[in-house]
């Protein structure tokens, strides 16, 4: 089981970026820090059209009350059937026009919503992918998933649903004005009830927001737990932990159920409040208006028109307060989505890409601690690695080997000191472009859903020939050829994945070496590989020796024998083992510069080491504090 410290350097998405358009993605890596979802809404472009449509719709809605007024006051007393036919025809045309306008308005808002969802969804995921590992891992995967899911809730708000309700609100004054013209002080009845309804809806909306906030917190915990269960299914079953996990999940589900109950109750109360005031307004208007008709201060037609207008006047307010009630959910969802856009990019915009990389790697007084007040995991490390040199590093569990390679790859920034490539600090370069020149080979490489060839080529079909050649160099050719679909064999995930772990690991290594990186960081990447595969990996590394700078972290003598120098990492410091071997390459000053190579290595984020757990209670080296299994 992994320690908490292991999880701090777990890769956000191990393996290379599965999009071939790396340069385009890199150019967007430093998106504006003030970027918000509102930037991707095109509602302003269609605002005039929506306002004009709303105007005509509300004017046409007056047709029915005015027709009733004429029918009761003039047509029925005078038996004017010909006039009645014209009125019916006119009201029919008005209803058709109103329906067409509603359809047009829905089409506009639907287009705005779909475009907003696409642009914002792409931008949100880009911000997550461009975030530094440290910022990404401050929250669990379930929280990131919930934040991305909040887009569906926010979409309607930025698509104009709230705006439509606001556009209809001014016409409440028009409806009440007509009631006042027809019934005089009768207008006070719907006006008073509308005011009471608005106050009640505001109070209930505040309660609903509290209930929704609590439910979201409960859902975050539940989703995080489910993700942990799905990731550790094999371990869970091998240790017969199903019953214990079920008890934990039952408690989480119970709190979620209570939260859902509170939200449902608050929502139902708000809906019931609207239905009550809708009927109460109609009844109160009819009752009060009847008394006015009996007093002969208003006609029957006027009463019928006022009754319809009172109901119409309540509808925009109901919709607006319904939006206000939903706005509690929208506001919380919007805050969650904004957390993604507040995530700073891993590197500042405009940083250069390393050019003419020779591979001289150096640590100059480098130290690292996970927190400002925490102990140093690595301290005062000084190491000069010449271009083409092979350095072996060995150390016990928790000695900090993976953390050291994380600094050498630029994934972790040293607390003190510097790590340089060809004399320039790693963090003076664009980190995405830097990873093209530094390949990290983790203990357990992660593959993505797709085919074997997709994973080796990093989903770039133009590199298929090079990918096949690299796979052949690592001895994967005969193995893949024996599969029915060859390089088109699909790779899945979960318990149903049949591809052996050792083969998956060799595929990940082939992917990392595909772009001919100048620096290779080998973090016991042969742990899950069988004897034949280990020999193939060793042969591949031996072929790179002298041409690529290599840092080999391993306990196996067969690999350490490849190294020109071997160091032991203990208590956060590097100690040379013996004397430099005779095969030490020519110093960097006299070595001819290596030719430039094509960029393309996306770099695999670091996978935590299973054996990286501190050996005693004292925070020593490696990952520092004692960790407990998640």
XYZ file of C-alpha atoms in Angstrom:
630
model
C 0.000 0.000 0.000
C 1.207 3.485 -0.735
C 2.122 5.976 1.920
C 0.664 9.451 2.031
C 3.993 10.820 0.908
C 4.004 8.509 -2.084
C 0.699 9.956 -3.175
C 2.135 13.460 -3.126
C 4.237 12.691 -6.170
C 1.802 10.374 -7.932
C 1.395 11.398 -11.546
C -1.816 13.164 -12.480
C -2.059 11.090 -15.610
C 0.948 8.851 -16.063
C 2.441 8.460 -19.468
C 2.685 10.925 -22.316
C 0.097 13.375 -23.419
C -2.181 11.408 -25.767
C -2.567 14.234 -28.241
C -0.167 14.696 -31.122
C -0.585 18.457 -31.197
C 1.854 19.155 -28.408
C 3.067 22.476 -29.675
C -0.481 23.842 -29.816
C -1.192 22.560 -26.327
C 2.063 23.983 -25.032
C 1.250 27.386 -26.463
C -1.891 27.370 -24.368
C -0.202 26.069 -21.226
C -0.053 29.483 -19.632
C -3.659 30.543 -19.990
C -4.584 33.810 -18.308
C -4.751 33.503 -14.556
C -8.022 35.461 -14.542
C -9.696 33.185 -17.045
C -13.311 32.465 -16.072
C -16.157 30.413 -17.565
C -17.995 33.631 -18.470
C -15.335 34.271 -21.089
C -16.689 31.403 -23.188
C -20.319 32.493 -23.158
C -21.612 34.066 -26.389
C -24.806 35.264 -24.747
C -23.915 38.893 -25.410
C -23.972 38.303 -29.155
C -27.591 37.139 -29.174
C -28.836 39.505 -26.455
C -30.632 41.895 -28.869
C -32.412 39.022 -30.604
C -33.507 37.494 -27.299
C -34.793 40.836 -26.013
C -36.770 41.467 -29.213
C -38.275 37.972 -29.167
C -39.286 38.379 -25.515
C -40.966 41.697 -26.308
C -43.138 40.231 -29.066
C -43.936 37.119 -27.021
C -45.219 39.102 -24.068
C -47.230 41.462 -26.272
C -48.839 38.492 -28.023
C -49.679 36.971 -24.642
C -52.117 39.865 -24.106
C -54.268 38.617 -26.971
C -56.283 36.091 -24.951
C -57.247 38.414 -22.037
C -58.277 41.158 -24.464
C -60.330 38.720 -26.558
C -62.154 37.511 -23.429
C -62.876 41.112 -22.515
C -64.508 41.699 -25.902
C -66.413 38.403 -25.875
C -68.040 38.924 -22.477
C -68.717 42.657 -22.789
C -69.653 43.098 -26.463
C -70.010 39.922 -28.502
C -72.245 37.912 -26.143
C -74.635 40.800 -25.293
C -74.918 41.741 -28.993
C -74.734 38.196 -30.489
C -72.034 39.396 -32.920
C -71.025 35.991 -34.300
C -69.186 37.388 -37.335
C -66.960 39.469 -35.077
C -66.408 36.405 -32.891
C -65.057 34.487 -35.899
C -62.546 37.201 -36.654
C -61.437 37.306 -33.016
C -60.976 33.530 -32.912
C -58.943 33.690 -36.120
C -56.828 36.489 -34.703
C -56.173 34.677 -31.425
C -55.196 31.565 -33.378
C -52.638 33.509 -35.396
C -51.291 35.091 -32.197
C -50.857 31.679 -30.555
C -49.002 30.321 -33.606
C -46.684 33.330 -33.692
C -46.015 33.046 -29.975
C -45.140 29.346 -30.358
C -42.759 30.090 -33.235
C -41.067 32.807 -31.206
C -40.624 30.406 -28.281
C -39.071 27.865 -30.642
C -36.689 30.471 -32.028
C -35.684 31.599 -28.556
C -35.038 27.999 -27.473
C -32.896 27.441 -30.572
C -30.738 30.458 -29.756
C -30.244 29.544 -26.107
C -29.563 25.911 -27.049
C -26.800 26.984 -29.432
C -25.284 29.296 -26.826
C -25.374 26.527 -24.211
C -23.809 23.892 -26.472
C -21.011 26.232 -27.527
C -20.355 27.273 -23.936
C -20.238 23.658 -22.756
C -17.729 22.717 -25.458
C -15.379 25.679 -25.012
C -15.482 25.671 -21.218
C -15.079 21.900 -20.956
C -11.990 21.965 -23.164
C -10.525 24.937 -21.286
C -11.168 23.359 -17.873
C -9.442 20.108 -18.765
C -6.563 22.058 -20.303
C -6.070 23.939 -17.033
C -5.945 20.648 -15.126
C -3.432 19.145 -17.537
C -1.285 22.293 -17.439
C -1.281 22.458 -13.630
C 1.776 21.479 -11.670
C 1.791 18.137 -9.924
C 1.834 19.851 -6.535
C -1.255 21.946 -7.270
C -3.086 19.017 -8.840
C -2.611 16.706 -5.876
C -3.846 19.144 -3.252
C -7.292 17.627 -3.767
C -8.449 14.126 -4.587
C -9.422 12.804 -7.986
C -13.067 12.761 -6.924
C -13.004 16.503 -6.272
C -11.577 17.196 -9.730
C -14.246 14.965 -11.228
C -17.001 16.811 -9.365
C -15.603 20.156 -10.482
C -15.675 19.070 -14.107
C -19.196 17.706 -13.655
C -20.297 21.120 -12.354
C -20.136 22.327 -15.956
C -23.501 20.702 -16.696
C -25.112 22.727 -13.914
C -23.471 26.009 -14.877
C -24.266 25.589 -18.572
C -27.932 26.643 -18.326
C -26.988 29.795 -16.444
C -24.522 30.953 -19.095
C -26.840 29.771 -21.871
C -29.309 32.508 -20.962
C -32.002 30.737 -18.946
C -31.638 33.238 -16.126
C -31.561 36.107 -18.604
C -34.838 35.005 -20.178
C -36.555 35.228 -16.814
C -35.135 38.696 -16.249
C -36.281 39.814 -19.694
C -39.839 38.759 -18.842
C -39.895 40.554 -15.477
C -40.569 44.107 -16.812
C -43.799 42.887 -18.397
C -45.204 42.170 -14.935
C -45.603 45.925 -14.641
C -47.521 45.933 -17.948
C -49.901 43.207 -16.751
C -50.516 44.928 -13.414
C -51.086 48.248 -15.193
C -53.815 46.716 -17.371
C -55.425 45.185 -14.249
C -55.410 48.650 -12.673
C -57.045 50.159 -15.783
C -59.772 47.509 -15.795
C -60.340 46.920 -12.089
C -58.853 49.868 -10.228
C -57.806 48.933 -6.695
C -58.195 45.215 -7.599
C -54.542 45.394 -8.632
C -53.588 45.439 -4.930
C -54.649 41.783 -4.587
C -52.145 40.235 -7.043
C -49.545 42.836 -6.078
C -49.693 41.886 -2.384
C -49.614 38.156 -3.083
C -46.698 38.550 -5.490
C -44.736 40.414 -2.822
C -45.430 37.715 -0.225
C -44.411 35.028 -2.709
C -41.137 36.788 -3.487
C -40.201 37.074 0.208
C -41.032 33.426 0.876
C -39.057 32.237 -2.152
C -35.978 34.214 -1.111
C -36.029 32.677 2.366
C -36.514 29.186 0.986
C -33.750 29.728 -1.563
C -31.272 30.458 1.233
C -32.203 27.212 2.979
C -31.876 25.313 -0.273
C -28.385 26.669 -0.834
C -27.237 25.428 2.564
C -28.678 21.984 1.905
C -27.057 21.776 -1.535
C -23.657 22.806 -0.160
C -23.747 20.064 2.461
C -24.847 17.488 -0.117
C -21.950 18.410 -2.415
C -19.467 17.895 0.419
C -20.936 14.470 1.119
C -20.809 13.580 -2.575
C -17.121 14.542 -2.757
C -16.253 12.108 0.019
C -18.315 9.347 -1.525
C -16.843 9.770 -5.010
C -13.276 9.846 -3.653
C -13.940 6.622 -1.780
C -15.413 4.956 -4.876
C -12.341 5.926 -6.917
C -10.071 4.397 -4.271
C -12.114 1.197 -4.292
C -12.040 0.915 -8.078
C -8.292 1.515 -8.198
C -7.559 -1.037 -5.494
C -9.971 -3.777 -6.549
C -7.240 -6.403 -6.858
C -5.778 -5.618 -3.430
C -9.226 -5.456 -1.873
C -10.206 -8.888 -3.150
C -6.865 -10.502 -2.397
C -7.172 -9.447 1.260
C -10.917 -10.169 1.560
C -11.667 -6.578 2.587
C -15.066 -6.394 0.893
C -17.014 -6.385 4.166
C -14.930 -3.596 5.735
C -15.178 -1.452 2.632
C -18.929 -2.013 2.475
C -19.321 -0.781 6.066
C -17.414 2.387 5.232
C -19.411 2.931 2.061
C -22.695 2.404 3.904
C -21.818 5.209 6.298
C -20.872 7.513 3.429
C -24.018 6.612 1.517
C -26.120 7.265 4.613
C -24.821 10.824 4.918
C -25.383 11.349 1.178
C -28.935 10.055 1.559
C -29.625 12.506 4.349
C -28.188 15.316 2.271
C -30.371 14.374 -0.695
C -33.390 14.230 1.585
C -32.717 17.755 2.831
C -32.290 19.062 -0.728
C -35.446 17.311 -1.917
C -37.436 18.722 0.988
C -36.192 22.256 0.365
C -36.857 22.005 -3.387
C -40.333 20.561 -2.877
C -41.151 23.316 -0.422
C -40.113 25.941 -2.965
C -42.208 24.318 -5.710
C -45.180 23.955 -3.386
C -44.876 27.586 -2.418
C -45.121 28.620 -6.062
C -48.128 26.388 -6.739
C -49.912 27.709 -3.645
C -49.459 31.374 -4.545
C -50.451 30.700 -8.147
C -53.829 29.325 -7.092
C -54.204 31.831 -4.264
C -53.700 34.734 -6.669
C -56.363 33.454 -9.064
C -58.876 32.755 -6.271
C -58.272 36.056 -4.506
C -58.599 37.979 -7.774
C -61.861 36.209 -8.692
C -63.323 36.665 -5.206
C -62.422 40.316 -4.863
C -63.272 41.078 -8.486
C -66.720 39.473 -8.124
C -67.536 41.901 -5.333
C -66.470 44.769 -7.565
C -68.634 43.434 -10.415
C -71.638 43.164 -8.076
C -71.010 46.776 -7.100
C -71.099 47.534 -10.844
C -67.643 49.072 -10.772
C -66.288 46.514 -13.304
C -67.746 44.382 -16.089
C -67.750 40.591 -16.263
C -65.375 40.770 -19.214
C -63.039 42.933 -17.194
C -63.095 40.367 -14.372
C -62.222 37.553 -16.798
C -59.377 39.577 -18.275
C -58.047 40.558 -14.828
C -58.135 36.922 -13.697
C -56.020 35.820 -16.645
C -53.667 38.775 -16.281
C -53.144 38.080 -12.569
C -52.064 34.541 -13.437
C -49.832 35.843 -16.211
C -48.223 38.378 -13.891
C -47.239 35.607 -11.484
C -45.529 33.461 -14.134
C -42.462 35.685 -14.792
C -41.957 36.105 -11.056
C -42.281 32.357 -10.545
C -39.700 31.741 -13.251
C -37.383 34.394 -11.847
C -37.644 33.033 -8.327
C -37.268 29.523 -9.719
C -34.018 30.697 -11.268
C -33.100 32.221 -7.921
C -33.763 28.883 -6.251
C -31.680 27.049 -8.854
C -29.108 29.796 -8.624
C -28.126 28.425 -5.225
C -27.031 25.239 -6.958
C -25.580 27.174 -9.885
C -23.549 29.436 -7.619
C -21.986 26.524 -5.750
C -21.297 24.707 -9.013
C -19.797 27.873 -10.478
C -17.456 28.220 -7.508
C -16.320 24.642 -8.040
C -15.692 25.250 -11.712
C -13.803 28.453 -10.921
C -11.420 26.458 -8.716
C -10.176 24.770 -11.882
C -9.603 28.096 -13.633
C -7.814 29.455 -10.553
C -5.245 26.663 -10.777
C -1.996 28.297 -11.912
C -0.124 26.792 -14.860
C 2.988 24.772 -14.186
C 5.275 27.338 -15.774
C 5.113 30.976 -16.746
C 4.278 31.865 -20.349
C 7.053 32.464 -22.819
C 9.709 30.195 -21.301
C 12.010 28.719 -23.948
C 12.541 25.125 -24.986
C 16.001 23.615 -24.472
C 17.969 23.600 -27.720
C 21.043 21.592 -28.724
C 20.728 19.556 -25.550
C 23.948 17.700 -24.722
C 22.704 16.051 -21.536
C 25.013 17.471 -18.857
C 22.988 17.084 -15.673
C 24.081 18.672 -12.413
C 22.842 19.067 -8.852
C 24.331 21.989 -6.967
C 23.523 21.965 -3.261
C 20.044 20.668 -4.029
C 17.694 19.967 -1.138
C 14.018 19.142 -1.022
C 11.227 19.148 1.555
C 7.554 18.602 0.884
C 6.518 21.465 3.176
C 8.216 24.679 4.227
C 8.448 23.639 7.866
C 9.007 19.944 7.157
C 12.295 18.050 7.310
C 14.551 17.827 4.288
C 13.992 14.620 2.364
C 17.116 15.279 0.300
C 19.792 17.677 1.426
C 22.846 19.354 -0.022
C 23.177 17.054 -3.013
C 25.998 17.886 -5.390
C 26.518 15.750 -8.468
C 27.986 16.382 -11.905
C 26.921 14.012 -14.687
C 28.736 14.441 -17.988
C 26.938 14.049 -21.316
C 26.697 10.364 -22.171
C 27.700 9.240 -18.691
C 25.807 6.469 -16.929
C 25.353 6.849 -13.176
C 23.876 4.171 -10.956
C 22.031 4.939 -7.720
C 21.036 2.414 -5.096
C 19.277 2.892 -1.805
C 16.976 1.313 0.697
C 13.262 1.733 1.068
C 12.330 5.324 1.739
C 15.758 6.666 0.869
C 14.272 9.156 -1.601
C 15.352 7.704 -4.936
C 12.101 8.542 -6.725
C 12.086 12.020 -5.185
C 15.615 12.555 -6.487
C 14.603 11.551 -10.007
C 11.588 13.834 -9.715
C 13.956 16.757 -9.140
C 16.194 15.649 -11.994
C 13.235 15.581 -14.367
C 11.956 18.996 -13.290
C 8.719 17.621 -11.846
C 9.696 18.731 -8.340
C 11.484 22.001 -7.696
C 14.288 21.854 -5.124
C 13.688 23.729 -1.901
C 17.279 24.947 -1.982
C 19.966 24.764 -4.591
C 19.496 24.093 -8.283
C 19.248 21.276 -10.782
C 20.688 22.230 -14.160
C 20.725 20.838 -17.676
C 23.723 21.971 -19.695
C 24.349 24.626 -17.059
C 20.821 26.089 -17.110
C 18.265 25.559 -14.353
C 15.546 23.090 -15.307
C 12.894 25.568 -14.218
C 14.146 28.202 -16.636
C 12.559 26.130 -19.425
C 8.997 25.411 -20.410
C 8.307 22.251 -18.420
C 6.214 20.603 -21.111
C 8.957 21.114 -23.686
C 11.652 20.120 -21.214
C 10.061 16.693 -20.779
C 10.699 16.038 -24.465
C 14.403 15.874 -23.686
C 14.225 14.010 -20.374
C 12.599 10.570 -20.325
C 11.415 9.180 -17.023
C 10.948 5.410 -16.877
C 8.775 4.684 -13.812
C 8.462 1.474 -11.891
C 4.938 1.041 -13.208
C 4.105 2.841 -16.438
C 0.508 3.732 -17.165
C -1.124 2.950 -20.493
C -4.150 4.677 -21.959
C -7.233 3.195 -23.519
C -6.414 2.542 -27.157
C -4.204 0.141 -29.086
C -0.634 -0.925 -28.384
C 0.573 1.209 -31.281
C -1.428 4.209 -30.038
C 0.304 4.012 -26.676
C 3.805 3.698 -28.099
C 3.295 6.539 -30.586
C 1.560 8.710 -27.982
C -1.478 8.756 -30.298
C 0.544 10.276 -33.138
C 0.040 8.069 -36.237
C 2.945 9.728 -38.061
C 5.394 8.000 -35.713
C 4.174 4.456 -36.325
C 7.338 3.232 -38.074
C 9.643 4.597 -35.373
C 7.392 3.103 -32.702
C 7.547 -0.363 -34.238
C 11.336 -0.115 -34.517
C 11.604 0.930 -30.866
C 9.379 -1.952 -29.788
C 11.547 -4.369 -31.776
C 14.645 -3.001 -30.050
C 13.145 -3.886 -26.669
C 12.205 -7.397 -27.764
C 8.478 -6.705 -28.037
C 8.227 -7.616 -31.720
C 7.742 -11.405 -31.406
C 5.371 -10.993 -28.465
C 3.122 -8.504 -30.254
C 3.287 -10.474 -33.506
C 1.878 -13.498 -31.668
C -1.234 -11.528 -30.740
C -4.215 -11.890 -33.115
C -4.404 -8.142 -33.787
C -0.710 -7.371 -33.431
C -0.024 -3.706 -32.791
C -3.761 -3.020 -33.110
C -4.460 -5.045 -29.971
C -6.686 -2.893 -27.745
C -5.557 -1.937 -24.274
C -8.201 -1.500 -21.606
C -8.128 -1.059 -17.879
C -9.532 -2.618 -14.753
C -9.824 -6.263 -13.811
C -10.676 -7.278 -17.371
C -7.261 -6.269 -18.744
C -5.461 -9.401 -19.947
C -2.154 -7.868 -21.074
C 0.546 -8.960 -18.584
C 2.007 -6.269 -16.412
C 5.523 -6.943 -17.666
C 4.444 -6.414 -21.288
C 2.602 -3.228 -20.333
C 5.751 -1.996 -18.618
C 7.929 -2.648 -21.664
C 5.389 -0.825 -23.845
C 5.631 2.169 -21.501
C 9.440 2.074 -21.709
C 9.303 1.933 -25.515
C 7.015 4.961 -25.483
C 9.375 6.935 -23.250
C 12.403 6.169 -25.435
C 10.646 6.782 -28.751
C 11.672 10.426 -29.088
C 15.372 9.844 -28.445
C 15.633 11.880 -25.219
C 19.077 13.137 -24.250
C 18.576 12.160 -20.598
C 17.095 8.847 -19.425
C 15.979 8.458 -15.799
C 15.462 4.771 -15.008
C 13.496 4.237 -11.784
C 13.580 0.445 -11.383
C 11.410 0.170 -14.474
C 12.238 -3.537 -14.758
C 10.626 -4.573 -11.469
C 7.600 -6.231 -13.084
C 9.515 -7.603 -16.076
C 10.454 -11.285 -16.412
C 13.968 -12.558 -17.071
C 13.778 -12.389 -20.854
C 12.244 -8.940 -20.766
C 14.854 -7.770 -18.270
C 17.607 -8.918 -20.597
C 15.978 -7.036 -23.478
C 15.724 -3.872 -21.368
C 19.348 -4.184 -20.316
C 20.415 -4.608 -23.928
C 18.423 -1.544 -24.901
C 20.015 0.548 -22.163
C 23.455 -0.741 -23.052
C 22.894 0.389 -26.638
C 22.128 3.892 -25.351
C 25.203 4.065 -23.144
C 27.662 6.701 -24.235
C 25.112 8.437 -26.431
C 22.539 9.301 -23.783
C 22.980 10.512 -20.237
C 21.489 7.833 -17.986
C 20.623 7.720 -14.303
C 19.896 4.123 -13.295
C 18.083 3.563 -10.005
C 18.176 -0.141 -9.287
C 19.218 -2.831 -6.824
C 20.131 -5.324 -9.528
C 23.887 -5.744 -10.100
C 23.239 -6.541 -13.769
C 22.051 -2.976 -14.317
C 24.442 -1.266 -11.932
C 27.317 -2.900 -13.816
C 26.383 -0.682 -16.755
C 27.096 2.434 -14.702
C 30.336 4.374 -14.907
C 29.804 5.483 -11.320
C 27.560 4.123 -8.579
C 26.220 6.064 -5.594
C 24.387 4.970 -2.481
C 21.526 7.211 -1.384
C 21.036 7.147 2.351
C 19.798 9.679 4.868
C 19.191 12.167 2.059
C 22.778 12.229 0.816
C 24.700 10.572 -2.021
C 27.841 8.586 -1.207
C 30.154 7.284 -3.974
C 30.574 3.529 -4.038
C 34.206 2.688 -4.796
C 36.222 4.489 -7.445
C 35.060 5.636 -10.874
C 35.182 2.887 -13.452
C 37.771 2.962 -16.211
C 35.072 3.387 -18.803
C 34.175 6.852 -17.617
C 33.426 8.904 -20.755
C 35.341 11.915 -21.925
C 34.581 15.051 -19.885
C 31.954 17.376 -21.221
C 34.471 20.051 -22.137
C 36.260 17.834 -24.677
C 33.320 15.743 -25.779
C 31.853 16.749 -29.156
C 28.370 18.159 -28.808
C 25.543 15.769 -29.551
C 23.456 16.668 -32.594
C 20.108 18.295 -31.915
C 17.132 16.009 -32.025
C 13.483 16.395 -32.646
C 11.306 17.339 -29.745
C 8.427 15.130 -28.961
C 8.985 13.445 -25.651
C 6.058 14.467 -23.532
C 7.546 12.803 -20.484
C 5.791 10.518 -18.082
C 4.756 12.035 -14.784
C 6.140 10.189 -11.825
C 4.597 6.994 -10.543
C 5.071 6.477 -6.815
C 7.339 3.673 -5.772
C 5.775 0.794 -3.869
C 8.917 0.405 -1.802
C 9.231 4.097 -0.942
C 8.076 3.909 2.651
C 10.205 5.231 5.549
C 11.981 2.597 7.514
C 11.596 4.059 10.983
C 9.602 6.636 12.867
C 12.218 9.338 12.417
C 11.620 11.425 9.253
C 14.814 10.593 7.421
C 15.172 10.514 3.712
C 13.186 9.395 0.723
C 9.645 10.507 1.272
C 10.142 11.841 4.777
C 7.237 11.323 7.119
C 5.829 7.965 7.919
C 2.830 7.298 5.711
C -0.147 5.126 6.194
C -1.981 3.267 3.538
C -4.873 5.210 2.099
